[in-house]
């Protein structure tokens, strides 16, 4: 059995989407997310003429990515609330990686599509999207706009079930289901050197409220987990 | 000037919506939110036959609630991502207040509509919604289903501007705009007695990442602020 | 019991929406409508370059405003036919109050949101919106664009039930339900002096057709009722 | 030139839609509306089990029916406010023609589609829809459910332009454009014998408010015009 | 009984839509389609500045055109897949009739609305739309932009039922229902002289796959049928 | 250079979507489509109680699958016409593979999502979907419901450009762009033995009309190409 702070087996394959400016297929156990970065020479209307760029993100799940088939959002004509919430989180997180002034009047769009879902898809999406963004900026000679490395991991407090117990990192779907408390942590480290710090901490007591001590234990797990993810990101970029 | 941990002037008026099972107009400075609770004898299709109830929340802003008029979502035919994110937060938070089994096959719908927006509307909505929910359950003889008191407050780290500096509680719009880091904290305390604990902690480094120490300072402010809000909630309920 | 031509207790509170250019919370018995006027320095695309302005209106009901909760239109992604019909009526009526050429290339948007519904919400909305519009124009030094005072009242013919009978003014929900014939009258009076006259007369025989004599009796009630509403409007404006 | 109270040349052709339970192509000058009645053995969910029926109406315009092409509502994914308002008027009007209890648990759906628009399309739709409804009920042996004859005509007060002046009946598009006041009148007469009376009177002062005397002159024109339309309806039914 | 290669009785009436630049009501047996062409002095955004024009098509069915009433797409807020597929086919087919460079920066919009449906509506729409397009171009002095004559017919292989058997042209609804294989053929002939050739061939084995020989038999029927339709088109244009 | 009848390098990887009942990632040159089959124990409402099943298909493209990023349909709230047309084609084609009576009251949903697009995505989707469907039926002991093998290929007539000329099979995006005529062929072969035959032939003369001889040449290419695809399908299934 995995240790409480251990992540699932991890791989990152780059260049999977042939037309994208950057792409990365991230696999964390049975969670597989395809991330692409597209750099376009335009900004949204409300940003025109300011000389700075924008970064936005979209998230989706293939209908067959889940245990029982999920309705296709394009066919229903409406994104679910969960989807909207996740893509806002990805966008906010990745905007911490990029210096939008250095980007110029360009938009970097991150597309994160889940091919297989087994818990932690939003965190895997952020981690993979950072690799795709880095590749896209490099391929266009805009490395200078990349100012922080960003990764994300989930953690939670599991009180029942047969597997790991207590505060554990990188929850699978089954663990997530059993967790009394779960959270998503996004961590950033300046590329110019310096400490890793939190970009987002979203902790939720779905089963019961949680104490400050528990929140701190989850932060510890998250910061450690992101260290390991960041090593893998650097390796994927070569 | 307000102290860093001081909340804005606060009032809660109950019974404002005449047909609702419970309602509360909460004012926190210039942020005014009208909260209503409607108890219906039905549950969503996927819950039928389980003998337990459901609680859901919707959030809206009157178009003229903001500094420049906001488009009416009903007219645009689509709720904004921000709206969706907020109403999911309100729902999750209030579900910690209610024992859904004790509710029986009923749905409690919380409607939170912002009449005036000056920062912290989602927290004010949660705080007011708890009062409305308590009134609704009381009016229907279902007090036993109310198991925790729930309140919420925002906090942030302000580094520029002329007013409060450092970690401050209950941000106004102008402060929120200047904050490098901001967060929303939802706190619950068991009605049967016991410690207050966190239900949600959502911290975001919009301006820069934040350290664990900063996260802890914000939690301190939030827990203290919710203490004061909970006293006001009890007073409003009489 | 109220007399047949008597209106319900009436109040108008101004300045309720802090950011609006003008606002008025009108209460007519248990019908409460919050009206706001927002003046923007733009006109719709099809009006650009003509040098004249535009006035448009939107109407909504808070979900808990009605006896049993109404679905939120923003969540359903579509305004009901009734809503669309009402906001068109409010817009047409208020356009009779304003000289659009004197307004210049500006748009005055009226938002009328029902907090509590007990019959006559569209008429209350028109009456309150006129006050909000007058405040907005005054606050921007555009009083000259206000050329007529506009108010509205409902009337109907009630044949059954325990309360008022025959042609009665200002129907409550219960009376409206019992009325064989009902109508909405919008009345305007030139601010420069002159007779009040009709802007809209919409009479509907839901229960049975109605004679010309009945139509005339309803007009009498409406003109008289609007006199009283106009006195209250002037008082609210101070 | 037509007299002030004179209608445009009128024809009604029945049986134009081969599958409809009843259909009528009504031509009033250059305004051509195709009306169909479909009788289905079902009622809306909220009416089930009451033993009574329902009548509803839908209205549309072919894109090329107007002087400059109008966007197709099906392609835009949304009906215009004007469309919604008109189809509600047609439905209310025709429900006065039918005894819904005698209809049984059936729905009569009226489809009114404008092939050519030159003013007065909603009135022509009502007049033609009544013929289609009568044919549908007759073809299914439900004549007993038809209790009133219903027709509609527009009228207005024209003050400028080269044609008719003053209160005139049955406005063409060009006259409607010039009219200071216009209205739509729907009239019903019991089939069992008795006086014609008003079902709807919708008068609007688009150019200026109108007096009670003017409202009465328009009612006179409308009642007289509907007399002539009702004669033509009876002739069309043979 | 009709011969296997015989078309249904055919008529084309022009000028039916008074405001359209060109219109044609085509009747093929009990299938009646009203086609209009509107020529507007604009092109879609993505075509601006190229000096060439565009042709697009929209298709609809009146709700009462079918045996049992079809829901109105405008009311549902969404066009069916079948509708979208058909209007794309009409557009592609008619673009073969027009030299878009000779059209200049104009858009020719074809509206095809089915008044009565008895099989073959998409083919009738193409055949009638060509007449409407020719009239529109003629009325604006743009005959030079019309370079090919275009018509369409359906064909299929019927194996059961009491009527025609084997490969048959111009299927009625009942035959279409019984056909194992059906297809739609669009044929074009250069106006400057030359052979007729295929613009579209869409063959579908709904009941069973079909051989190459069968495909060829259907093409023969289609080419012959379109000859006859083209003669009728020329006659309609005078 | 590839020969005119030669297909692009081909691979099929099965089991890529872990939760799907069957899945296949088909790669044809730089066109990569992920196909999944989900078998659910329900049928659409209109089919209930007939004892037979249903097969339906949905198609999508990841936004970064194309040369310049395509808008996400889920975010726009509407599928494009092209998408709708393609998913209808996939559904019709695959329904020829399955005996719906032998399926029982179950629905087989095919999801075809394009990861990389370089021409021929709809044909690759059909070819891959057949493999996914076969796997799904096999995994549920429903092999008997699979009655035909189905594959699809594109072909076209290329007249310009530097590569292949004349009638060519399996067009890349660049060739498709240059083709005067293109078509999609779907071919089926009975699993019980027998000849391959056409399920769909869709030929379009986008650049110019095409002769019967050209149509026949394209059919030859298509039938031969599908032979080779069917061999690869059998190999993928092992």
PDB file of N, CA and C in Angstrom, chain B residues 68-107:
ATOM      1  N   UNK B  68     -20.714  49.784 -11.405  1.00  0.00           N
ATOM      2  CA  UNK B  68     -21.321  49.975 -12.724  1.00  0.00           C
ATOM      3  C   UNK B  68     -22.257  48.804 -12.918  1.00  0.00           C
ATOM      4  N   UNK B  69     -23.384  49.071 -13.567  1.00  0.00           N
ATOM      5  CA  UNK B  69     -24.425  48.053 -13.684  1.00  0.00           C
ATOM      6  C   UNK B  69     -23.892  46.760 -14.298  1.00  0.00           C
ATOM      7  N   UNK B  70     -24.291  45.638 -13.715  1.00  0.00           N
ATOM      8  CA  UNK B  70     -23.921  44.310 -14.202  1.00  0.00           C
ATOM      9  C   UNK B  70     -25.061  43.779 -15.061  1.00  0.00           C
ATOM     10  N   UNK B  71     -24.742  43.073 -16.133  1.00  0.00           N
ATOM     11  CA  UNK B  71     -25.810  42.472 -16.945  1.00  0.00           C
ATOM     12  C   UNK B  71     -26.638  41.497 -16.116  1.00  0.00           C
ATOM     13  N   UNK B  72     -27.932  41.467 -16.389  1.00  0.00           N
ATOM     14  CA  UNK B  72     -28.838  40.542 -15.694  1.00  0.00           C
ATOM     15  C   UNK B  72     -28.617  39.141 -16.265  1.00  0.00           C
ATOM     16  N   UNK B  73     -28.300  38.200 -15.406  1.00  0.00           N
ATOM     17  CA  UNK B  73     -28.007  36.843 -15.877  1.00  0.00           C
ATOM     18  C   UNK B  73     -29.216  36.192 -16.534  1.00  0.00           C
ATOM     19  N   UNK B  74     -30.408  36.471 -16.024  1.00  0.00           N
ATOM     20  CA  UNK B  74     -31.607  35.869 -16.623  1.00  0.00           C
ATOM     21  C   UNK B  74     -31.773  36.339 -18.061  1.00  0.00           C
ATOM     22  N   UNK B  75     -31.414  37.598 -18.322  1.00  0.00           N
ATOM     23  CA  UNK B  75     -31.555  38.136 -19.671  1.00  0.00           C
ATOM     24  C   UNK B  75     -30.481  37.584 -20.600  1.00  0.00           C
ATOM     25  N   UNK B  76     -29.289  37.351 -20.063  1.00  0.00           N
ATOM     26  CA  UNK B  76     -28.212  36.787 -20.873  1.00  0.00           C
ATOM     27  C   UNK B  76     -28.417  35.289 -21.088  1.00  0.00           C
ATOM     28  N   UNK B  77     -29.254  34.668 -20.257  1.00  0.00           N
ATOM     29  CA  UNK B  77     -29.541  33.247 -20.446  1.00  0.00           C
ATOM     30  C   UNK B  77     -28.456  32.344 -19.887  1.00  0.00           C
ATOM     31  N   UNK B  78     -27.675  32.870 -18.954  1.00  0.00           N
ATOM     32  CA  UNK B  78     -26.541  32.071 -18.484  1.00  0.00           C
ATOM     33  C   UNK B  78     -25.979  32.705 -17.226  1.00  0.00           C
ATOM     34  N   UNK B  79     -25.735  31.872 -16.214  1.00  0.00           N
ATOM     35  CA  UNK B  79     -25.096  32.373 -15.007  1.00  0.00           C
ATOM     36  C   UNK B  79     -23.590  32.443 -15.229  1.00  0.00           C
ATOM     37  N   UNK B  80     -22.972  33.494 -14.704  1.00  0.00           N
ATOM     38  CA  UNK B  80     -21.521  33.609 -14.792  1.00  0.00           C
ATOM     39  C   UNK B  80     -20.831  32.506 -13.991  1.00  0.00           C
ATOM     40  N   UNK B  81     -19.576  32.238 -14.346  1.00  0.00           N
ATOM     41  CA  UNK B  81     -18.775  31.269 -13.597  1.00  0.00           C
ATOM     42  C   UNK B  81     -18.681  31.637 -12.125  1.00  0.00           C
ATOM     43  N   UNK B  82     -18.489  32.920 -11.857  1.00  0.00           N
ATOM     44  CA  UNK B  82     -18.389  33.382 -10.471  1.00  0.00           C
ATOM     45  C   UNK B  82     -19.659  33.039  -9.682  1.00  0.00           C
ATOM     46  N   UNK B  83     -20.799  33.257 -10.289  1.00  0.00           N
ATOM     47  CA  UNK B  83     -22.072  32.948  -9.637  1.00  0.00           C
ATOM     48  C   UNK B  83     -22.172  31.476  -9.299  1.00  0.00           C
ATOM     49  N   UNK B  84     -21.832  30.648 -10.254  1.00  0.00           N
ATOM     50  CA  UNK B  84     -21.926  29.202 -10.077  1.00  0.00           C
ATOM     51  C   UNK B  84     -21.014  28.758  -8.945  1.00  0.00           C
ATOM     52  N   UNK B  85     -19.801  29.299  -8.944  1.00  0.00           N
ATOM     53  CA  UNK B  85     -18.825  28.953  -7.912  1.00  0.00           C
ATOM     54  C   UNK B  85     -19.341  29.344  -6.529  1.00  0.00           C
ATOM     55  N   UNK B  86     -19.937  30.534  -6.457  1.00  0.00           N
ATOM     56  CA  UNK B  86     -20.418  31.018  -5.159  1.00  0.00           C
ATOM     57  C   UNK B  86     -21.596  30.186  -4.661  1.00  0.00           C
ATOM     58  N   UNK B  87     -22.519  29.864  -5.527  1.00  0.00           N
ATOM     59  CA  UNK B  87     -23.687  29.146  -5.017  1.00  0.00           C
ATOM     60  C   UNK B  87     -23.330  27.706  -4.627  1.00  0.00           C
ATOM     61  N   UNK B  88     -22.312  27.165  -5.254  1.00  0.00           N
ATOM     62  CA  UNK B  88     -21.853  25.847  -4.816  1.00  0.00           C
ATOM     63  C   UNK B  88     -21.223  25.943  -3.423  1.00  0.00           C
ATOM     64  N   UNK B  89     -20.479  27.016  -3.175  1.00  0.00           N
ATOM     65  CA  UNK B  89     -19.878  27.221  -1.850  1.00  0.00           C
ATOM     66  C   UNK B  89     -20.954  27.400  -0.771  1.00  0.00           C
ATOM     67  N   UNK B  90     -21.964  28.193  -1.075  1.00  0.00           N
ATOM     68  CA  UNK B  90     -23.037  28.406  -0.088  1.00  0.00           C
ATOM     69  C   UNK B  90     -23.725  27.080   0.230  1.00  0.00           C
ATOM     70  N   UNK B  91     -24.019  26.313  -0.797  1.00  0.00           N
ATOM     71  CA  UNK B  91     -24.698  25.038  -0.586  1.00  0.00           C
ATOM     72  C   UNK B  91     -23.879  24.100   0.283  1.00  0.00           C
ATOM     73  N   UNK B  92     -22.587  23.921  -0.081  1.00  0.00           N
ATOM     74  CA  UNK B  92     -21.725  23.025   0.703  1.00  0.00           C
ATOM     75  C   UNK B  92     -21.658  23.478   2.162  1.00  0.00           C
ATOM     76  N   UNK B  93     -21.549  24.802   2.349  1.00  0.00           N
ATOM     77  CA  UNK B  93     -21.386  25.321   3.715  1.00  0.00           C
ATOM     78  C   UNK B  93     -22.638  25.071   4.540  1.00  0.00           C
ATOM     79  N   UNK B  94     -23.785  25.378   3.970  1.00  0.00           N
ATOM     80  CA  UNK B  94     -25.025  25.231   4.741  1.00  0.00           C
ATOM     81  C   UNK B  94     -25.382  23.770   4.982  1.00  0.00           C
ATOM     82  N   UNK B  95     -24.936  22.882   4.097  1.00  0.00           N
ATOM     83  CA  UNK B  95     -25.226  21.459   4.341  1.00  0.00           C
ATOM     84  C   UNK B  95     -24.539  20.975   5.620  1.00  0.00           C
ATOM     85  N   UNK B  96     -23.488  21.676   6.050  1.00  0.00           N
ATOM     86  CA  UNK B  96     -22.864  21.329   7.329  1.00  0.00           C
ATOM     87  C   UNK B  96     -23.721  21.750   8.518  1.00  0.00           C
ATOM     88  N   UNK B  97     -24.700  22.617   8.280  1.00  0.00           N
ATOM     89  CA  UNK B  97     -25.560  23.080   9.365  1.00  0.00           C
ATOM     90  C   UNK B  97     -26.707  22.119   9.637  1.00  0.00           C
ATOM     91  N   UNK B  98     -27.032  21.309   8.655  1.00  0.00           N
ATOM     92  CA  UNK B  98     -28.283  20.554   8.703  1.00  0.00           C
ATOM     93  C   UNK B  98     -28.001  19.054   8.690  1.00  0.00           C
ATOM     94  N   UNK B  99     -28.742  18.320   9.477  1.00  0.00           N
ATOM     95  CA  UNK B  99     -28.695  16.859   9.435  1.00  0.00           C
ATOM     96  C   UNK B  99     -29.736  16.419   8.406  1.00  0.00           C
ATOM     97  N   UNK B 100     -29.247  16.040   7.233  1.00  0.00           N
ATOM     98  CA  UNK B 100     -30.171  15.790   6.121  1.00  0.00           C
ATOM     99  C   UNK B 100     -31.091  14.602   6.382  1.00  0.00           C
ATOM    100  N   UNK B 101     -30.670  13.658   7.206  1.00  0.00           N
ATOM    101  CA  UNK B 101     -31.573  12.537   7.524  1.00  0.00           C
ATOM    102  C   UNK B 101     -32.736  13.036   8.374  1.00  0.00           C
ATOM    103  N   UNK B 102     -32.425  13.919   9.320  1.00  0.00           N
ATOM    104  CA  UNK B 102     -33.484  14.433  10.187  1.00  0.00           C
ATOM    105  C   UNK B 102     -34.459  15.318   9.410  1.00  0.00           C
ATOM    106  N   UNK B 103     -34.017  15.788   8.245  1.00  0.00           N
ATOM    107  CA  UNK B 103     -34.876  16.668   7.445  1.00  0.00           C
ATOM    108  C   UNK B 103     -35.994  15.880   6.762  1.00  0.00           C
ATOM    109  N   UNK B 104     -35.760  14.575   6.560  1.00  0.00           N
ATOM    110  CA  UNK B 104     -36.737  13.777   5.814  1.00  0.00           C
ATOM    111  C   UNK B 104     -36.661  14.126   4.341  1.00  0.00           C
ATOM    112  N   UNK B 105     -37.567  13.600   3.519  1.00  0.00           N
ATOM    113  CA  UNK B 105     -37.500  13.827   2.071  1.00  0.00           C
ATOM    114  C   UNK B 105     -38.009  15.229   1.720  1.00  0.00           C
ATOM    115  N   UNK B 106     -37.228  16.201   2.130  1.00  0.00           N
ATOM    116  CA  UNK B 106     -37.566  17.599   1.859  1.00  0.00           C
ATOM    117  C   UNK B 106     -36.344  18.305   1.292  1.00  0.00           C
ATOM    118  N   UNK B 107     -36.582  19.377   0.556  1.00  0.00           N
ATOM    119  CA  UNK B 107     -35.478  20.192   0.047  1.00  0.00           C
ATOM    120  C   UNK B 107     -35.566  21.576   0.643  1.00  0.00           C
TER     121      UNK B 107
END
